[in-house]
XYZ file of C-alpha atoms in Angstrom:
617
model
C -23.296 6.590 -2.225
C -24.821 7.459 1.008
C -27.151 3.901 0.383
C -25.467 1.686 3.573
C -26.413 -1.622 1.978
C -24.091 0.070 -1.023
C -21.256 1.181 1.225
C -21.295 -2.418 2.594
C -21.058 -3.975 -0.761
C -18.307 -1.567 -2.192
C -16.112 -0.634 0.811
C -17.060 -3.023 3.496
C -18.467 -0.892 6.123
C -20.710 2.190 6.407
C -17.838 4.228 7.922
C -18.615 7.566 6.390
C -16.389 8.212 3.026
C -14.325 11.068 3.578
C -15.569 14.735 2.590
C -13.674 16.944 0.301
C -13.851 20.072 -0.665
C -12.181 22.012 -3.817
C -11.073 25.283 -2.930
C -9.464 28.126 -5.803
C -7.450 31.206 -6.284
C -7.057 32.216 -9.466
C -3.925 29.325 -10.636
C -3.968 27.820 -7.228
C -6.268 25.019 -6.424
C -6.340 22.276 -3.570
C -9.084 19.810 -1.897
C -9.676 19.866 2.341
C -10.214 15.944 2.606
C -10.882 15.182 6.658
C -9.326 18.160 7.676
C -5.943 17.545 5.654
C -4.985 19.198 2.205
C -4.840 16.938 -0.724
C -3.853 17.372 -4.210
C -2.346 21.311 -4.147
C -1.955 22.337 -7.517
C -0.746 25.337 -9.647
C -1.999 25.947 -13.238
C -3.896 22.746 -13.220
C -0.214 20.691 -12.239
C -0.094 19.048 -8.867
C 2.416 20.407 -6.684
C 2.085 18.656 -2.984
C -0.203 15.186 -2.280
C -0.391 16.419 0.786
C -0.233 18.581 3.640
C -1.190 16.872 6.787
C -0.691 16.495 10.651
C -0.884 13.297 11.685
C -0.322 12.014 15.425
C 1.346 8.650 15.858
C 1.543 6.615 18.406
C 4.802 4.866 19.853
C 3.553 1.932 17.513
C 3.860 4.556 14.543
C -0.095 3.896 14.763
C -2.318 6.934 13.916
C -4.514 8.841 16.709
C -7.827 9.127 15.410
C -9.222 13.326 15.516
C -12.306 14.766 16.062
C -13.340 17.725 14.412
C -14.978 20.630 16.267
C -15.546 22.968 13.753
C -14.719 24.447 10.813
C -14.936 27.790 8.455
C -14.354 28.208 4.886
C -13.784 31.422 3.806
C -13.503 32.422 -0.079
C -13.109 35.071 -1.994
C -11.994 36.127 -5.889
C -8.230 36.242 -5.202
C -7.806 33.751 -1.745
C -9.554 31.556 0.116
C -8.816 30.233 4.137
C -10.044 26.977 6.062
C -10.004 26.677 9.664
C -10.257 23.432 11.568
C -10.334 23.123 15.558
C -10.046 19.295 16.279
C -8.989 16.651 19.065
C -6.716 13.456 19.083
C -6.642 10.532 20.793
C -9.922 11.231 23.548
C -8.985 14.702 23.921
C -5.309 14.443 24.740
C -4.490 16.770 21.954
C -6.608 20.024 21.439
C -5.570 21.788 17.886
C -5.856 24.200 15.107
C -5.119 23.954 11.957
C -5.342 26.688 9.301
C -4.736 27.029 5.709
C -4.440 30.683 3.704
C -4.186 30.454 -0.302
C -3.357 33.302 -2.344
C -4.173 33.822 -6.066
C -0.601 35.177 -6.617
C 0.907 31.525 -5.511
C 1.542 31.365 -1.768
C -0.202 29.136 0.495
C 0.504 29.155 4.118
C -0.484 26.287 6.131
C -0.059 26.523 10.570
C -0.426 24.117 13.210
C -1.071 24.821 16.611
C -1.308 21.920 19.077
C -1.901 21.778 22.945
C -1.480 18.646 24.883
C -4.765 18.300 27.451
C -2.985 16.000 29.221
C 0.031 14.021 29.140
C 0.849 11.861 25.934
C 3.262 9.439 24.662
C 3.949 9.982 20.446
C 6.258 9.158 18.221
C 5.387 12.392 16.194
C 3.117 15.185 16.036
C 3.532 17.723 13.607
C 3.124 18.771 9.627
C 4.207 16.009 7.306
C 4.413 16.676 3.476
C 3.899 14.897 0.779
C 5.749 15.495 -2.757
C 4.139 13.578 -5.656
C 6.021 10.913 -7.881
C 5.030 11.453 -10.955
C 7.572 14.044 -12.533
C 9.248 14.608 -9.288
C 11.989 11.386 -9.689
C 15.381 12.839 -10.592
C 14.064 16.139 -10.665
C 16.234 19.005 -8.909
C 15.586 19.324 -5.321
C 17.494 22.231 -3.433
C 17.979 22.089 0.606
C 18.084 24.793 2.761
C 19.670 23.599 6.288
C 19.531 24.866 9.609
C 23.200 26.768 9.967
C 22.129 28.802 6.123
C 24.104 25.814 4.210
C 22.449 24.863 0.967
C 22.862 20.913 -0.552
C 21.689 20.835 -4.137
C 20.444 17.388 -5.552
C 17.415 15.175 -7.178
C 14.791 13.218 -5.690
C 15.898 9.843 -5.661
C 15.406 7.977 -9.014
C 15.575 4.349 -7.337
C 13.682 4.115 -3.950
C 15.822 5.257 -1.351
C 16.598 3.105 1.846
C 17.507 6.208 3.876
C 16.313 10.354 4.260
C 17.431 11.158 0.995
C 17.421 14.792 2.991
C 18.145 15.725 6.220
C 17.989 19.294 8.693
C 16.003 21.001 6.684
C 14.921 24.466 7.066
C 13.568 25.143 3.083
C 13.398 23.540 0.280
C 13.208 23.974 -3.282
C 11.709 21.556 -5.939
C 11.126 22.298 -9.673
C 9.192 19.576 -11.395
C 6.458 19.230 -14.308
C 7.270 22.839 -15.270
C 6.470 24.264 -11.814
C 8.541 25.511 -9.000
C 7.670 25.284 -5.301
C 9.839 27.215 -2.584
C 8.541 25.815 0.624
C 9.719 27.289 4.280
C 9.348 25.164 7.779
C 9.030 26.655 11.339
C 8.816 25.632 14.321
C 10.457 22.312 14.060
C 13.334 20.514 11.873
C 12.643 18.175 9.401
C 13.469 15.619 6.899
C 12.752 13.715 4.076
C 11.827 10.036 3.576
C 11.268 8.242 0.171
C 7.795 6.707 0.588
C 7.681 4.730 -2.359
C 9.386 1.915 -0.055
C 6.058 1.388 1.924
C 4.075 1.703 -1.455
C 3.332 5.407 -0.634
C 3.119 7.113 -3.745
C 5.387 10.114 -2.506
C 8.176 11.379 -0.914
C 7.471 12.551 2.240
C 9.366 15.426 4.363
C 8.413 15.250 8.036
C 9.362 16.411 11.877
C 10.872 15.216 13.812
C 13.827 13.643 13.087
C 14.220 10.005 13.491
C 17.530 10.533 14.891
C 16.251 11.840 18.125
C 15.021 9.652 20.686
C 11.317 8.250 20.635
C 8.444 7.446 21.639
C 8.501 11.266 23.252
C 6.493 12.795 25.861
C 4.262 15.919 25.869
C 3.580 17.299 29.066
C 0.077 18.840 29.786
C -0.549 22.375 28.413
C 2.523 21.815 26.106
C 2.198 23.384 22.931
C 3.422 22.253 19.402
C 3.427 25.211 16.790
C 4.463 24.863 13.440
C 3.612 26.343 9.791
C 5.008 25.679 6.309
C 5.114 28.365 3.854
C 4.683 27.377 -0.094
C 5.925 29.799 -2.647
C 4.877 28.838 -6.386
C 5.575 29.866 -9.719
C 6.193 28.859 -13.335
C 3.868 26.108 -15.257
C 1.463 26.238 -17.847
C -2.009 24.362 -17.892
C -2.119 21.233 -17.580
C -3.337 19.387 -20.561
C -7.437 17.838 -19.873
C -7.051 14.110 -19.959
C -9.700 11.645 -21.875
C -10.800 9.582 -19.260
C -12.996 7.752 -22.055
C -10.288 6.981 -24.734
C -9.806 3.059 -24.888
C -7.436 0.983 -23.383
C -4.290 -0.155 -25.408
C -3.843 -4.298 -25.932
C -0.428 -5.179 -27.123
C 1.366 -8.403 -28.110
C 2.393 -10.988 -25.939
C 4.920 -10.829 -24.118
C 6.605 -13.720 -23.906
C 5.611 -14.858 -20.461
C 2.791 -15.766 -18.441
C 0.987 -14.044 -15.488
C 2.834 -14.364 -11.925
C 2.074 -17.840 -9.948
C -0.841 -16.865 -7.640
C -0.025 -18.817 -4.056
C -2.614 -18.835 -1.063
C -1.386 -16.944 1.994
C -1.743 -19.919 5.023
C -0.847 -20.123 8.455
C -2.611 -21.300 11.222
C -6.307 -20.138 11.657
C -5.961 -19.049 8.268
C -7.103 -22.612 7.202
C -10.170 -22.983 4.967
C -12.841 -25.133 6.518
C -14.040 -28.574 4.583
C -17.250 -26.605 3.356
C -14.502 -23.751 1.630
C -12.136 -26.206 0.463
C -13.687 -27.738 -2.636
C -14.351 -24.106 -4.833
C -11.311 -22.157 -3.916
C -8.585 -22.485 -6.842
C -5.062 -22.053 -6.432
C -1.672 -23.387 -8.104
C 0.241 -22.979 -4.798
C 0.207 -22.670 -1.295
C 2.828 -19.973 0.859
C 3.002 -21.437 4.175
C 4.145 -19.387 7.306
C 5.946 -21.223 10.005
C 7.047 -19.766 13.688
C 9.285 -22.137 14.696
C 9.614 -20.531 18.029
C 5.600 -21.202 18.365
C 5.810 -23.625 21.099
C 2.741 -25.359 19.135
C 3.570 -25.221 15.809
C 4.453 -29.065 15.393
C 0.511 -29.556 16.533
C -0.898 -27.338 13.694
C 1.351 -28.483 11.338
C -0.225 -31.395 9.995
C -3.808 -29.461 9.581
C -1.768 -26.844 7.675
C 0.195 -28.991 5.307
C -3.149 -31.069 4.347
C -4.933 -27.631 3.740
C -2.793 -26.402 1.249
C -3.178 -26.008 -2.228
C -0.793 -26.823 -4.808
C 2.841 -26.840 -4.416
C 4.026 -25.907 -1.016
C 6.460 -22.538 -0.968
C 7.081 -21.843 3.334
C 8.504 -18.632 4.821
C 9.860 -19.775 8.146
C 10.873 -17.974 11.043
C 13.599 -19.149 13.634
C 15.014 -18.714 16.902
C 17.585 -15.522 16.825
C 20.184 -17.618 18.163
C 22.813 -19.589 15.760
C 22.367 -22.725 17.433
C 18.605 -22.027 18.289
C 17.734 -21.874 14.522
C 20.122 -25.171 13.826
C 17.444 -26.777 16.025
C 14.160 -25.479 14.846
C 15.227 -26.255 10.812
C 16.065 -30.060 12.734
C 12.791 -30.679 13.854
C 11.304 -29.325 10.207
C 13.395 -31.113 8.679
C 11.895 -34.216 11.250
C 8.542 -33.651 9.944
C 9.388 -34.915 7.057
C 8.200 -32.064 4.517
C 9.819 -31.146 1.467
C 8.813 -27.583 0.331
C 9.455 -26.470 -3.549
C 11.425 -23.197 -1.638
C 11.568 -22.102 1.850
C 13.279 -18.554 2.873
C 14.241 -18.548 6.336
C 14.662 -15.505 8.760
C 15.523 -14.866 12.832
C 12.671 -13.640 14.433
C 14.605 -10.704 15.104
C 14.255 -9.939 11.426
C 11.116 -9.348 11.374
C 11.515 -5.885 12.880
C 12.958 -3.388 10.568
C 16.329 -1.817 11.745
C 18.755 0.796 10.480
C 20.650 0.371 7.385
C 23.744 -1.205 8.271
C 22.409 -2.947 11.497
C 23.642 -6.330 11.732
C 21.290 -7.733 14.028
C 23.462 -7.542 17.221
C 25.055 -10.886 18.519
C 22.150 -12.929 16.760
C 22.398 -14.816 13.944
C 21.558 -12.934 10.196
C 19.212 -13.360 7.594
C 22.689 -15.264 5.827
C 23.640 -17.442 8.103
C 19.600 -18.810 8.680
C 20.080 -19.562 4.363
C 22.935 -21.451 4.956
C 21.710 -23.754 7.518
C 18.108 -23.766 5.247
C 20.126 -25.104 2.080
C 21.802 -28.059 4.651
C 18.272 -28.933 5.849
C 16.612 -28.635 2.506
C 19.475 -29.309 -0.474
C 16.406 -29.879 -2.528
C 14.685 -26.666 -2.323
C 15.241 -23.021 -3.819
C 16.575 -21.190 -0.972
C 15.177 -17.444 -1.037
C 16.366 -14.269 0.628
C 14.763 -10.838 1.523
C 11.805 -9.960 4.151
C 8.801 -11.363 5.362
C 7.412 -7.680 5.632
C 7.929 -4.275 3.455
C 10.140 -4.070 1.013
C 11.367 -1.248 3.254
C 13.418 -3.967 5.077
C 14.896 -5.485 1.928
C 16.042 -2.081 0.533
C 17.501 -1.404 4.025
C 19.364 -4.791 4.140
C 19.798 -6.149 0.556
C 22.673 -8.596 1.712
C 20.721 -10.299 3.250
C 19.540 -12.004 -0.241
C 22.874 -12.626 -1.626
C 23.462 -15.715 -0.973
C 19.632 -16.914 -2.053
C 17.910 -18.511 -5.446
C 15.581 -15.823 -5.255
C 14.511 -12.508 -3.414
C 10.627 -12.141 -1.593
C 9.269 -9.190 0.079
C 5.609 -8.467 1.179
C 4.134 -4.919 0.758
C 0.624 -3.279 2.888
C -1.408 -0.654 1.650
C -2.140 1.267 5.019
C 1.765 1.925 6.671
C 1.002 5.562 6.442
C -2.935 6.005 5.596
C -5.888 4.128 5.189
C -7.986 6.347 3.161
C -9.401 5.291 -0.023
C -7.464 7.427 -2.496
C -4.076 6.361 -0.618
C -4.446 3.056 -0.747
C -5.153 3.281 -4.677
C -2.076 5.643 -5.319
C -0.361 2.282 -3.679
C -0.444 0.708 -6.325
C 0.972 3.749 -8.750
C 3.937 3.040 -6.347
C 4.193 -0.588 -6.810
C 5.907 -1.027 -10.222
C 8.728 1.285 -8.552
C 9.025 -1.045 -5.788
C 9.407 -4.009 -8.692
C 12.236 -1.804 -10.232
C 14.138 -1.213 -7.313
C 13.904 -4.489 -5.617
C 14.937 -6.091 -9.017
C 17.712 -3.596 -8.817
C 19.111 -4.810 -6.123
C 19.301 -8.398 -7.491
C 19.552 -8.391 -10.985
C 20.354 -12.041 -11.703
C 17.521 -13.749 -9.615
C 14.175 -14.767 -9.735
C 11.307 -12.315 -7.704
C 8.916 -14.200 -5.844
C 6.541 -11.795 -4.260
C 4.962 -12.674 -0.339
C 1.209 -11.273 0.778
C 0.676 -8.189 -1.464
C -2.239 -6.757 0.547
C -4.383 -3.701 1.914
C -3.912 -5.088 5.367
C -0.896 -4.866 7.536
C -0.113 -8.768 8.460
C 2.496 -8.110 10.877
C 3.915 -4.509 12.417
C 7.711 -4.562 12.050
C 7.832 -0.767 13.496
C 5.761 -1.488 16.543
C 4.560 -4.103 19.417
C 1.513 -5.411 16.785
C -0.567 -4.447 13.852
C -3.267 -2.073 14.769
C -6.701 -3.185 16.726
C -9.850 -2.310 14.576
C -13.047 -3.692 16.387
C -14.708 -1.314 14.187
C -14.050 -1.932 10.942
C -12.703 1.142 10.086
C -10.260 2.536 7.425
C -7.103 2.135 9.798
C -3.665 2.467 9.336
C -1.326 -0.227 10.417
C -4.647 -2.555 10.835
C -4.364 -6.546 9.299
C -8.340 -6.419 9.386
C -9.815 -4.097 6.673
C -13.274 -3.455 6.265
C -13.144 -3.225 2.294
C -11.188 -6.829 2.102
C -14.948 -7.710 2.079
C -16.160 -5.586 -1.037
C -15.444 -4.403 -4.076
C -12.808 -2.031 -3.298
C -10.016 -5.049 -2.668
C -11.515 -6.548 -6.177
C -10.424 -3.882 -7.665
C -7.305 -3.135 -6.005
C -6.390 -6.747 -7.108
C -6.773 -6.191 -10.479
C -4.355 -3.082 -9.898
C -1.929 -4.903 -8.517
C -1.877 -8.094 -10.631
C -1.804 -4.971 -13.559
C 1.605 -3.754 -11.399
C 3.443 -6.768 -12.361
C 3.825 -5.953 -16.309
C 6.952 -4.470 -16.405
C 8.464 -6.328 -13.738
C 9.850 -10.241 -13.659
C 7.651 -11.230 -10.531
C 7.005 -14.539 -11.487
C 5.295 -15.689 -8.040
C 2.860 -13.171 -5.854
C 0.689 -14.253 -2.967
C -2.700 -11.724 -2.860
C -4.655 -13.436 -0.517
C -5.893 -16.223 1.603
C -8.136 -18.691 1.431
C -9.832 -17.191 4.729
C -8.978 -15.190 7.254
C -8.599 -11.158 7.077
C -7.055 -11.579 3.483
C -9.617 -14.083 3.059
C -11.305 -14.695 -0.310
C -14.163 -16.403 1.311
C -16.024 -15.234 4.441
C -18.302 -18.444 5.357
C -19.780 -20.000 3.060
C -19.722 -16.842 1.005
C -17.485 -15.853 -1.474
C -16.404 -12.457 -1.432
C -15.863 -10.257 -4.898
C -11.884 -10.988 -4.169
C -12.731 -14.200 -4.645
C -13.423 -14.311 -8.553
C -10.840 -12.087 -9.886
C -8.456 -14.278 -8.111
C -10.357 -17.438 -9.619
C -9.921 -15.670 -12.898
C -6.279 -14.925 -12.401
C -5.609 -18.568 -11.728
C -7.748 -20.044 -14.517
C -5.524 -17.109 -16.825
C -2.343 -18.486 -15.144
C -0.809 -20.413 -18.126
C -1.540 -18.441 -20.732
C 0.620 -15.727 -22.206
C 0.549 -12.306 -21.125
C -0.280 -9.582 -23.744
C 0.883 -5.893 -22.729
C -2.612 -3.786 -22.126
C -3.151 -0.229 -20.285
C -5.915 1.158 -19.232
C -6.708 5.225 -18.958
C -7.364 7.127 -16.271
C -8.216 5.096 -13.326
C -8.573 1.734 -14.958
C -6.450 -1.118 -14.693
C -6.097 -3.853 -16.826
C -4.828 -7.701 -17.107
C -4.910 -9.598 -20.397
C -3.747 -12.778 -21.350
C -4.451 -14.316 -24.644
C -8.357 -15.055 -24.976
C -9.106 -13.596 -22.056
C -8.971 -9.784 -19.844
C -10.018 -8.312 -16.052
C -10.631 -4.935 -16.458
C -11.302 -2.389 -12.868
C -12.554 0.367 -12.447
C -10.087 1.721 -9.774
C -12.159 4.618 -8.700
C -15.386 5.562 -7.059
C -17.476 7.354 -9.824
C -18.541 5.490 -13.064
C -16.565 4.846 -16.034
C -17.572 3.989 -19.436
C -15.030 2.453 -21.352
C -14.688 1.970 -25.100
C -13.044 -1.609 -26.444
C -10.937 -1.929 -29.180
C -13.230 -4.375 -30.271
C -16.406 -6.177 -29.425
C -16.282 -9.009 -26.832
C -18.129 -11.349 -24.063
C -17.793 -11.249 -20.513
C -19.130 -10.454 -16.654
C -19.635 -7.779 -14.837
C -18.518 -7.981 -10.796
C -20.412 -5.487 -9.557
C -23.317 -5.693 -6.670
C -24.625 -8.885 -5.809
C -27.237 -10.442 -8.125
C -30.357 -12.389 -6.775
C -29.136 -15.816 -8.326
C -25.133 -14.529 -9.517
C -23.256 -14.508 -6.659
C -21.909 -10.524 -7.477
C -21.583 -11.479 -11.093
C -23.748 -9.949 -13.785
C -24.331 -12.231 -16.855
C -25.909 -9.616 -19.326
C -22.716 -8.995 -20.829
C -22.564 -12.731 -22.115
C -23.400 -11.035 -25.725
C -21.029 -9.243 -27.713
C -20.549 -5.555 -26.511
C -17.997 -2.957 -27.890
C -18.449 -0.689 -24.891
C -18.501 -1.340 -20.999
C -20.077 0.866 -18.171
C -18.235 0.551 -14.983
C -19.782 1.361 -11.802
C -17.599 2.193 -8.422
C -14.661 -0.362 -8.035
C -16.436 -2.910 -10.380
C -14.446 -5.258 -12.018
C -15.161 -6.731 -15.624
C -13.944 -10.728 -17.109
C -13.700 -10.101 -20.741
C -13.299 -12.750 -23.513
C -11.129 -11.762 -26.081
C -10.875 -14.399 -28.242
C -12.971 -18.140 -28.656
C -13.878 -20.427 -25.898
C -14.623 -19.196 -22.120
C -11.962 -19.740 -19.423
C -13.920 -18.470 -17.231
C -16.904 -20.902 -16.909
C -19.975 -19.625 -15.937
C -18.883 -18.445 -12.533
C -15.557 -16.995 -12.259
């Protein structure tokens, strides 16, 4: 899709997609994707996500590199790729090479040199272990004084390392077992999954020594990881073609979609008349010296009934007087969670907040001010921060969270493996709190604020960025489709409120006067609202949302799919824009019994009589 016009319309930008390249030894296989190793199998069964060596900043933003060069060398029985590079304008001048054997081993070696001097917060290999298969499976650790810890990967997301000091590991999983060896630095192991990262991740350096840290010129960092594999048999060839399953209903409806508002976020009086929404999440900072001005502009642009997440002065006595003067405005919100601004940047498990007041105490005072409201508990960020603090939403009616696609990475098959994470975030946040209600904040691609850093990151670009709140593909169909995977993440779980975008804004469903291809599945998800669910999957790379009479159906990845339906029925295609459709195809009004998918294109299927979707979803 080297078309720009078609880049535009799909991702958002004409950024260059990233390159891969397959590379095999006999039972070993992986891809080079910019520079990094993806997807390292044995006998056909993935092994590592990733092998990678990413610099971040002291906002735990990542350095953009440069390639130099690079050399592929293959042969019948090994192959080796060699990559000389540059991060952040030169400051960093590496190499990176990567040796694969036929009989199993793959050794992978980092060699950095700081140019000049340079402020990180890390700078070094960082693996990733895969989910699927891996949860609960046996993990052995090899520590630094010869010690060995035997355990599982966690089962339930973890809050903390679930392994620390290690010099070697050992993981058996899916039938094949990996022995994998670390020089040159000590590392440890995070669970992922808490960001939405659809991995476990084992990393230098540890996040118990100080940081940011400083390189000094000419310093070198040199590091390599050793893989050992054995075991397995071939994997089994999926059929990508096989149709989706459609179930019964479920006894419920889809979650309560609410618009994402605060202040620029408005939509202007030509926008306001064709968005669709049953509620409205309103952020407030009370310690916004302005915020009683913008108020009133905010309150009479939302949608619906009016859920706020409110943030307050860290003091005791400080928030006592911001909830006063909301409560002095005379609005009456269906449910308002309440934290310290101090909150909003994550902290150590166990950290109390210091001599400020907590997350508790703020709920409290919010059921005083507001004795007719649900009072919830939780984060207004990751659900990182909820797993890391769950008392803080024990004495709430309910338990919120927001999630981001792009903590870690902001390439295109990342930020789809997202969302094989999210229904793990669902199960462990409803975990923690068995007995209430989920109401989910901003599920998005976009970072809205940075709780591990001064701010999100700045993308003037419109590039694929981690930690950014703009995103290029917000804009195209990628974010259509990513929708429909998350709205499809919700099945299994008792969300019963989520929040995937905004009116306008950089989670914006309109851009102008313009309405972006966000903007009809989440027309179709509200017109589907009130009608009950029915349990559907989709193969492969296709996710699917059905509700009686009615289906969205997206093709979550970048080549086409043709899909078979259990039977025949009417609908749209979202796919390109259309001279006088507005993105929507209409040729599928008549009754087909397949569907042809192109690249993150998104399908409104009628499954039953009557059209809920109008003749412009």
């Amino acid at each position: 899709m080297a078309d720009p016009a078609a880049l535009v319309h799909v991702y958002g930008t004409t950024e260059a997609m990233a390159t891969s390249r397959r590379l095999v030894a006999g039972k070993l296989s992986l891809e080079i994707v910019d520079g990094a190793v993806r997807n390292l199998c044995w006998n056909g069964v993935e092994v590592l996500r990733a092998v990678d060596y990413p610099v971040r900043n002291a906002d735990w933003g990542t350095l953009g590199a440069t390639t130099l060069s690079e050399e592929f060398t293959e042969t019948a029985v090994s192959f080796e790729y060699k990559r000389i590079f540059t991060v952040g304008d030169t400051a960093l001048r590496g190499i990176f090479t990567c040796l694969g054997e036929g009989s199993g081993k793959v050794t992978a070696s980092l060699d950095l040199r700081a140019q000049s001097p340079i402020r990180v917060n890390r700078a070094g290999f960082v693996i990733l272990h895969p989910v699927s298969g891996f949860a609960g499976a046996p993990l052995v650790v090899t520590h630094r004084d010869g010690s060995i810890e035997r355990g599982v990967f966690p089962r339930t997301i973890a809050a903390d390392q679930p392994a620390q000091d290690i010099v070697a590991l050992r993981q058996k999983a899916n039938g094949v077992s990996a022995d994998i060896a670390f020089a040159g630095e000590i590392f440890e192991m995070e669970d992922q999954r808490n960001w939405t990262d659809a991995s476990y991740k084992t990393y230098c350096r540890p996040l118990s020594l100080p940081f940011p840290f400083e390189l000094a010129a000419n310093e070198r960092v040199t590091q390599s990881v050793t893989v050992l594999l054995s075991g397995g048999h071939a994997a089994q060839p999926s059929n990508p073609d096989k149709p989706f399953t459609l179930g019964t209903g479920m006894g419920r409806s889809l979650p309560q979609l609410s618009l994402a508002l605060e202040a620029g976020w408005e939509p202007t009086a030509e926008q306001r008349p064709v968005v669709k929404a049953s509620a409205t999440l309103l952020r407030l900072d009370l310690t916004d010296p302005d915020w009683r001005k913008t108020l009133p502009g905010l309150v009479e642009s939302a949608f619906g009934a009016l859920d706020l997440e409110v943030v307050v002065s860290d003091s005791a006595s400080g928030l006592r007087a911001d909830l006063a003067l909301l409560v002095a405005t005379g609005i009456t919100p269906r449910s308002i969670l309440v934290l310290p601004k101090a909150w909003l940047k994550n902290r150590p498990s166990g950290g109390d907040g210091g001599d400020g007041a907590t997350p508790a105490e703020a709920a409290t005072v919010a059921r005083a001010c507001f004795p007719q409201s649900e009072i919830g508990g939780g984060s207004l960020t990751n659900f990182t921060e909820l797993n890391r603090h769950p008392g803080n939403a024990g004495s709430s009616d309910f338990i919120s969270h927001g999630t981001c696609a792009i903590v870690h990475a902001a390439d295109d098959i990342s930020v789809i493996q997202t969302l094989e994470a999210l229904p793990l975030v669902f199960a462990s946040a409803e975990a923690l709190a068995p007995a209430k209600p989920y109401r989910l904040g901003l599920v998005s691609i976009g970072m809205r604020s940075n709780p591990y850093g001064s701010g999100v990151a700045p993308n003037p670009e419109g590039l694929r960025r981690p930690m950014a709140m703009t995103d290029p593909r917000q804009r195209g169909l990628f974010a259509a489709a990513w929708m429909v995977g998350a709205m499809a993440a919700t099945q299994t779980s008792r969300v019963d409120r989520i929040s995937l975008a905004a009116a306008r804004g950089p989670f914006g469903l309109l851009e102008g006067a313009r309405a972006r291809p966000v903007f009809h599945v989440h027309t179709a998800f509200v017109r589907m609202e009130n009608r009950q669910r029915l349990a559907a999957r989709g193969p492969g790379s296709v996710a699917v949302v059905a509700v009686e009479g009615a289906m969205v159906i997206a093709n979550l990845g970048p080549e086409p799919r043709s899909l078979g339906l259990p039977t025949p029925m009417r609908g749209l295609i979202l796919d390109r824009p259309q001279p006088s459709a507005n993105w929507l195809h209409d040729a599928p009004r008549n009754l087909v019994s397949a569907l042809n998918l192109p690249a993150f294109s998104v399908a409104f299927l009628l499954t039953g009589p009557g059209d809920i979707f109008g003749t412009d979803p």
